[in-house]
mmCIF file of C-alpha atoms in Angstrom:
data_model
loop_
_atom_site.group_PDB
_atom_site.id
_atom_site.type_symbol
_atom_site.label_atom_id
_atom_site.label_comp_id
_atom_site.label_asym_id
_atom_site.label_seq_id
_atom_site.Cartn_x
_atom_site.Cartn_y
_atom_site.Cartn_z
ATOM 1 C CA MET A 29 112.771 86.811 85.535
ATOM 2 C CA ILE A 30 110.390 89.731 85.857
ATOM 3 C CA ALA A 31 111.163 93.423 86.268
ATOM 4 C CA ILE A 32 109.111 95.035 89.025
ATOM 5 C CA PRO A 33 108.641 98.813 89.114
ATOM 6 C CA ALA A 34 109.036 100.308 92.587
ATOM 7 C CA ILE A 35 106.363 102.642 93.904
ATOM 8 C CA ASP A 36 107.877 104.187 97.035
ATOM 9 C CA LEU A 37 105.453 106.290 99.045
ATOM 10 C CA ARG A 38 106.325 109.392 101.036
ATOM 11 C CA GLU A 39 103.851 112.007 102.266
ATOM 12 C CA GLY A 40 101.245 110.659 99.845
ATOM 13 C CA ALA A 41 103.526 110.960 96.809
ATOM 14 C CA CYS A 42 105.606 108.465 94.824
ATOM 15 C CA VAL A 43 109.307 109.240 95.273
ATOM 16 C CA GLN A 44 112.760 107.935 94.490
ATOM 17 C CA LEU A 45 115.542 108.525 97.006
ATOM 18 C CA VAL A 46 119.302 108.275 96.487
ATOM 19 C CA GLY A 47 120.730 105.775 98.933
ATOM 20 C CA GLY A 48 117.490 105.769 100.907
ATOM 21 C CA SER A 49 118.173 109.261 102.246
ATOM 22 C CA TYR A 50 115.181 111.530 102.809
ATOM 23 C CA GLU A 51 117.516 114.455 102.157
ATOM 24 C CA ALA A 52 118.301 113.087 98.701
ATOM 25 C CA GLU A 53 114.918 112.868 97.008
ATOM 26 C CA ARG A 54 115.450 112.912 93.262
ATOM 27 C CA VAL A 55 112.042 112.011 91.834
ATOM 28 C CA ARG A 56 108.519 112.920 93.001
ATOM 29 C CA VAL A 57 105.216 112.013 91.359
ATOM 30 C CA ASN A 58 102.502 113.754 93.343
ATOM 31 C CA ASP A 59 99.851 111.135 92.641
ATOM 32 C CA PRO A 60 101.257 107.582 92.878
ATOM 33 C CA LEU A 61 98.329 106.327 90.805
ATOM 34 C CA ASP A 62 99.774 108.272 87.866
ATOM 35 C CA ALA A 63 102.994 106.281 88.207
ATOM 36 C CA LEU A 64 101.089 103.001 88.357
ATOM 37 C CA LYS A 65 99.072 103.906 85.257
ATOM 38 C CA GLN A 66 102.252 104.826 83.382
ATOM 39 C CA TRP A 67 103.862 101.451 84.082
ATOM 40 C CA LEU A 68 100.633 99.597 83.322
ATOM 41 C CA ALA A 69 100.390 101.281 79.927
ATOM 42 C CA LEU A 70 103.852 99.991 79.071
ATOM 43 C CA GLY A 71 103.015 96.407 79.966
ATOM 44 C CA PHE A 72 104.168 95.901 83.561
ATOM 45 C CA ARG A 73 101.853 93.809 85.747
ATOM 46 C CA THR A 74 103.817 93.275 88.975
ATOM 47 C CA PHE A 75 104.657 96.133 91.365
ATOM 48 C CA HIS A 76 106.549 96.683 94.593
ATOM 49 C CA VAL A 77 104.932 99.233 96.913
ATOM 50 C CA VAL A 78 106.757 100.544 99.989
ATOM 51 C CA ASP A 79 105.389 102.913 102.618
ATOM 52 C CA LEU A 80 108.562 104.812 103.496
ATOM 53 C CA ASP A 81 106.844 106.900 106.168
ATOM 54 C CA ALA A 82 105.606 103.810 107.983
ATOM 55 C CA ALA A 83 109.053 102.220 107.730
ATOM 56 C CA LEU A 84 110.564 105.178 109.568
ATOM 57 C CA GLY A 85 107.666 105.676 111.980
ATOM 58 C CA LYS A 86 106.797 109.028 110.384
ATOM 59 C CA GLY A 87 103.212 108.308 109.408
ATOM 60 C CA SER A 88 101.223 106.071 107.108
ATOM 61 C CA ASN A 89 100.284 105.895 103.453
ATOM 62 C CA ALA A 90 97.855 103.012 103.959
ATOM 63 C CA ASP A 91 95.106 104.837 102.088
ATOM 64 C CA VAL A 92 97.384 105.329 99.079
ATOM 65 C CA VAL A 93 98.388 101.657 99.162
ATOM 66 C CA ALA A 94 94.704 100.697 99.136
ATOM 67 C CA ARG A 95 94.070 102.892 96.078
ATOM 68 C CA LEU A 96 96.947 101.341 94.195
ATOM 69 C CA VAL A 97 96.174 97.716 95.021
ATOM 70 C CA SER A 98 92.498 98.092 94.142
ATOM 71 C CA HIS A 99 93.085 99.983 90.890
ATOM 72 C CA ALA A 100 92.683 97.105 88.432
ATOM 73 C CA PRO A 101 92.107 93.343 88.560
ATOM 74 C CA GLY A 102 94.800 90.848 87.664
ATOM 75 C CA LEU A 103 97.794 92.791 88.974
ATOM 76 C CA THR A 104 100.402 91.525 91.417
ATOM 77 C CA PHE A 105 101.557 93.687 94.318
ATOM 78 C CA THR A 106 104.168 93.131 96.981
ATOM 79 C CA VAL A 107 103.562 95.625 99.777
ATOM 80 C CA GLY A 108 105.845 96.565 102.653
ATOM 81 C CA GLY A 109 107.078 99.328 104.893
ATOM 82 C CA GLY A 110 106.623 99.343 108.653
ATOM 83 C CA VAL A 111 104.866 95.959 108.777
ATOM 84 C CA ARG A 112 105.778 94.880 112.305
ATOM 85 C CA ASP A 113 102.790 93.030 113.733
ATOM 86 C CA ALA A 114 100.596 90.133 112.659
ATOM 87 C CA SER A 115 97.476 92.281 112.344
ATOM 88 C CA ARG A 116 99.198 94.511 109.775
ATOM 89 C CA VAL A 117 100.411 91.453 107.841
ATOM 90 C CA GLU A 118 96.836 90.191 107.752
ATOM 91 C CA ALA A 119 95.462 93.599 106.754
ATOM 92 C CA VAL A 120 97.907 94.028 103.859
ATOM 93 C CA LEU A 121 97.051 90.602 102.454
ATOM 94 C CA ALA A 122 93.321 91.076 103.023
ATOM 95 C CA GLY A 123 93.608 94.401 101.199
ATOM 96 C CA GLY A 124 94.600 92.636 97.995
ATOM 97 C CA ALA A 125 98.388 92.374 98.080
ATOM 98 C CA SER A 126 99.775 89.122 96.716
ATOM 99 C CA SER A 127 102.537 89.155 99.294
ATOM 100 C CA VAL A 128 103.607 91.270 102.238
ATOM 101 C CA VAL A 129 107.182 92.372 102.824
ATOM 102 C CA VAL A 130 108.489 92.327 106.376
ATOM 103 C CA GLY A 131 111.888 93.680 107.297
ATOM 104 C CA THR A 132 112.894 95.046 110.660
ATOM 105 C CA ARG A 133 110.889 92.768 112.935
ATOM 106 C CA ALA A 134 111.568 89.755 110.720
ATOM 107 C CA ILE A 135 115.293 90.277 111.165
ATOM 108 C CA GLU A 136 115.073 91.046 114.880
ATOM 109 C CA ASP A 137 112.426 88.515 115.980
ATOM 110 C CA LEU A 138 112.700 85.082 114.351
ATOM 111 C CA ALA A 139 109.922 83.601 116.510
ATOM 112 C CA TRP A 140 107.475 86.226 115.269
ATOM 113 C CA LEU A 141 108.540 85.729 111.654
ATOM 114 C CA THR A 142 108.116 81.981 111.989
ATOM 115 C CA GLU A 143 104.594 82.495 113.320
ATOM 116 C CA VAL A 144 103.421 84.767 110.487
ATOM 117 C CA ALA A 145 105.200 82.759 107.789
ATOM 118 C CA GLU A 146 103.487 79.573 108.933
ATOM 119 C CA ARG A 147 100.146 81.367 109.186
ATOM 120 C CA PHE A 148 100.466 82.751 105.640
ATOM 121 C CA PRO A 149 102.738 80.257 103.832
ATOM 122 C CA GLY A 150 104.252 81.517 100.605
ATOM 123 C CA ARG A 151 102.939 85.048 101.076
ATOM 124 C CA VAL A 152 105.502 86.590 103.424
ATOM 125 C CA VAL A 153 108.630 88.030 101.800
ATOM 126 C CA VAL A 154 111.557 88.972 104.019
ATOM 127 C CA ALA A 155 113.409 92.185 103.180
ATOM 128 C CA ALA A 156 117.107 91.875 103.835
ATOM 129 C CA ASP A 157 118.592 95.328 103.333
ATOM 130 C CA VAL A 158 122.343 94.958 103.003
ATOM 131 C CA LYS A 159 125.000 97.611 103.393
ATOM 132 C CA GLY A 160 128.335 96.069 102.491
ATOM 133 C CA ARG A 161 127.515 92.673 103.990
ATOM 134 C CA GLU A 162 125.675 93.818 107.106
ATOM 135 C CA VAL A 163 121.888 93.571 107.218
ATOM 136 C CA VAL A 164 120.445 96.922 108.304
ATOM 137 C CA THR A 165 116.991 97.677 109.698
ATOM 138 C CA ARG A 166 114.578 100.478 110.660
ATOM 139 C CA GLY A 167 114.477 102.126 107.264
ATOM 140 C CA TRP A 168 118.221 101.515 106.773
ATOM 141 C CA THR A 169 119.063 103.614 109.837
ATOM 142 C CA ALA A 170 120.168 100.843 112.229
ATOM 143 C CA GLY A 171 122.775 98.121 111.931
ATOM 144 C CA SER A 172 121.998 94.574 113.019
ATOM 145 C CA ALA A 173 125.620 93.383 113.344
ATOM 146 C CA ARG A 174 124.514 90.350 111.309
ATOM 147 C CA ASP A 175 126.109 89.171 108.080
ATOM 148 C CA ILE A 176 123.750 88.389 105.208
ATOM 149 C CA ARG A 177 124.905 84.766 105.213
ATOM 150 C CA ASP A 178 123.865 84.324 108.857
ATOM 151 C CA VAL A 179 120.443 85.782 108.127
ATOM 152 C CA LEU A 180 119.927 83.527 105.100
ATOM 153 C CA SER A 181 120.823 80.477 107.167
ATOM 154 C CA ALA A 182 118.306 81.366 109.881
ATOM 155 C CA LEU A 183 115.515 81.872 107.330
ATOM 156 C CA GLU A 184 116.163 78.784 105.235
ATOM 157 C CA PRO A 185 113.605 76.458 106.940
ATOM 158 C CA LEU A 186 110.673 78.901 106.802
ATOM 159 C CA PRO A 187 107.827 78.741 104.225
ATOM 160 C CA LEU A 188 108.553 82.188 102.814
ATOM 161 C CA GLY A 189 107.325 83.717 99.589
ATOM 162 C CA GLY A 190 110.824 84.972 98.839
ATOM 163 C CA MET A 191 113.744 87.140 99.866
ATOM 164 C CA LEU A 192 113.868 90.781 98.819
ATOM 165 C CA VAL A 193 117.549 91.631 98.978
ATOM 166 C CA THR A 194 118.430 95.303 98.561
ATOM 167 C CA ALA A 195 122.023 96.433 98.130
ATOM 168 C CA VAL A 196 121.638 99.687 100.077
ATOM 169 C CA HIS A 197 125.074 100.867 98.990
ATOM 170 C CA LYS A 198 123.837 100.738 95.379
ATOM 171 C CA GLU A 199 120.302 102.051 95.838
ATOM 172 C CA GLY A 200 119.266 104.984 93.666
ATOM 173 C CA GLN A 201 122.766 105.697 92.393
ATOM 174 C CA LEU A 202 122.466 104.330 88.849
ATOM 175 C CA GLY A 203 125.817 102.614 89.235
ATOM 176 C CA GLY A 204 124.904 99.004 88.551
ATOM 177 C CA VAL A 205 123.976 96.093 90.788
ATOM 178 C CA ASP A 206 126.005 94.184 93.385
ATOM 179 C CA LEU A 207 126.214 90.956 91.403
ATOM 180 C CA PRO A 208 128.502 89.093 93.850
ATOM 181 C CA LEU A 209 125.996 89.716 96.666
ATOM 182 C CA MET A 210 123.018 88.606 94.595
ATOM 183 C CA GLU A 211 124.849 85.550 93.284
ATOM 184 C CA GLU A 212 125.719 84.516 96.829
ATOM 185 C CA VAL A 213 122.094 84.847 97.911
ATOM 186 C CA ALA A 214 120.808 82.923 94.898
ATOM 187 C CA ARG A 215 123.333 80.166 95.536
ATOM 188 C CA SER A 216 122.870 80.000 99.312
ATOM 189 C CA SER A 217 119.093 80.204 99.672
ATOM 190 C CA ARG A 218 116.271 78.046 98.393
ATOM 191 C CA HIS A 219 113.903 81.012 98.547
ATOM 192 C CA ARG A 220 113.014 83.060 95.473
ATOM 193 C CA LEU A 221 115.295 86.062 95.120
ATOM 194 C CA LEU A 222 113.920 89.508 94.408
ATOM 195 C CA ALA A 223 116.965 91.677 93.768
ATOM 196 C CA SER A 224 116.974 95.414 94.370
ATOM 197 C CA GLY A 225 119.453 98.255 94.323
ATOM 198 C CA GLY A 226 121.323 99.832 91.445
ATOM 199 C CA VAL A 227 119.592 98.303 88.426
ATOM 200 C CA THR A 228 120.634 100.676 85.646
ATOM 201 C CA THR A 229 120.826 98.826 82.319
ATOM 202 C CA LEU A 230 119.280 95.931 80.453
ATOM 203 C CA GLU A 231 122.603 94.168 80.970
ATOM 204 C CA ASP A 232 122.088 94.442 84.752
ATOM 205 C CA LEU A 233 118.721 92.753 84.385
ATOM 206 C CA ARG A 234 120.104 90.044 82.125
ATOM 207 C CA ALA A 235 122.918 89.350 84.574
ATOM 208 C CA LEU A 236 120.436 88.980 87.446
ATOM 209 C CA ALA A 237 118.307 86.664 85.320
ATOM 210 C CA LYS A 238 121.332 84.550 84.494
ATOM 211 C CA LEU A 239 122.262 84.015 88.146
ATOM 212 C CA GLY A 240 118.744 82.846 88.937
ATOM 213 C CA ALA A 241 116.869 85.823 90.387
ATOM 214 C CA HIS A 242 113.093 85.483 90.258
ATOM 215 C CA GLY A 243 112.575 89.222 89.946
ATOM 216 C CA ALA A 244 114.337 92.576 90.001
ATOM 217 C CA VAL A 245 112.861 95.684 91.582
ATOM 218 C CA VAL A 246 113.647 98.728 89.461
ATOM 219 C CA GLY A 247 113.186 102.314 90.572
ATOM 220 C CA MET A 248 115.443 105.228 89.749
ATOM 221 C CA ALA A 249 116.473 104.006 86.282
ATOM 222 C CA LEU A 250 112.846 103.749 85.170
ATOM 223 C CA TYR A 251 111.706 107.045 86.683
ATOM 224 C CA THR A 252 114.609 109.017 85.223
ATOM 225 C CA GLY A 253 114.438 107.382 81.789
ATOM 226 C CA ARG A 254 117.895 105.873 82.110
ATOM 227 C CA LEU A 255 116.255 102.564 81.256
ATOM 228 C CA ASP A 256 113.889 102.254 78.292
ATOM 229 C CA ALA A 257 110.822 101.141 80.218
ATOM 230 C CA ARG A 258 109.095 99.772 77.140
ATOM 231 C CA ALA A 259 112.100 97.605 76.294
ATOM 232 C CA VAL A 260 112.298 96.381 79.890
ATOM 233 C CA ALA A 261 108.615 95.464 79.933
ATOM 234 C CA ARG A 262 108.961 93.677 76.605
ATOM 235 C CA GLU A 263 111.829 91.473 77.821
ATOM 236 C CA PHE A 264 111.103 91.084 81.516
ATOM 237 C CA THR A 265 107.376 90.647 82.147
ATOM 238 C CA GLU A 266 105.387 87.461 82.579
#
């Protein structure tokens, strides 16, 4: 399993939010490239970039994403946030991302998801943001009234690059991961699991690795120093 630093973009900066709330911003790095360089220096090579403004319809950080993805050869980026049409999927991948993360429209429009997944097999990752057991959309602001198990079942036949499952109720709180949720996803789905939300300790990462996760997205614990980033990179990079 690999650990994947999160680079969440808001108003051109790299931020970390508690529980996804814009009112609860805890970390801000004014130049996201500084964050990328810091993680690179420690040995990380795979990164998860999210345009929070685009996800909430409050703007775009596309220029910042382009700077990050083009910074150095040989790096792996998953890029998401407000990707809701095929042209944006194509643009993200053409811009150098290894995979594109689609959330809201993927959950709400299976026909559209099927179309883009078949057009770009293995390069579309579906973000299933889970609060309790309900999958939520639109930057975590809207409920879908759909249980995670129902969503997994619907997505099972598609040629996806993976499932990014975020435990929203754990996000940014440094309280540990939702292991029962992640274990259920790993057991129920053939798709690669990228687990997110609440990773706080090396033991959290080891537990996710043991249940079969392909990767774990780590944010707050790295940015606040709660996790020893060098130790994480040593144990959980390719």
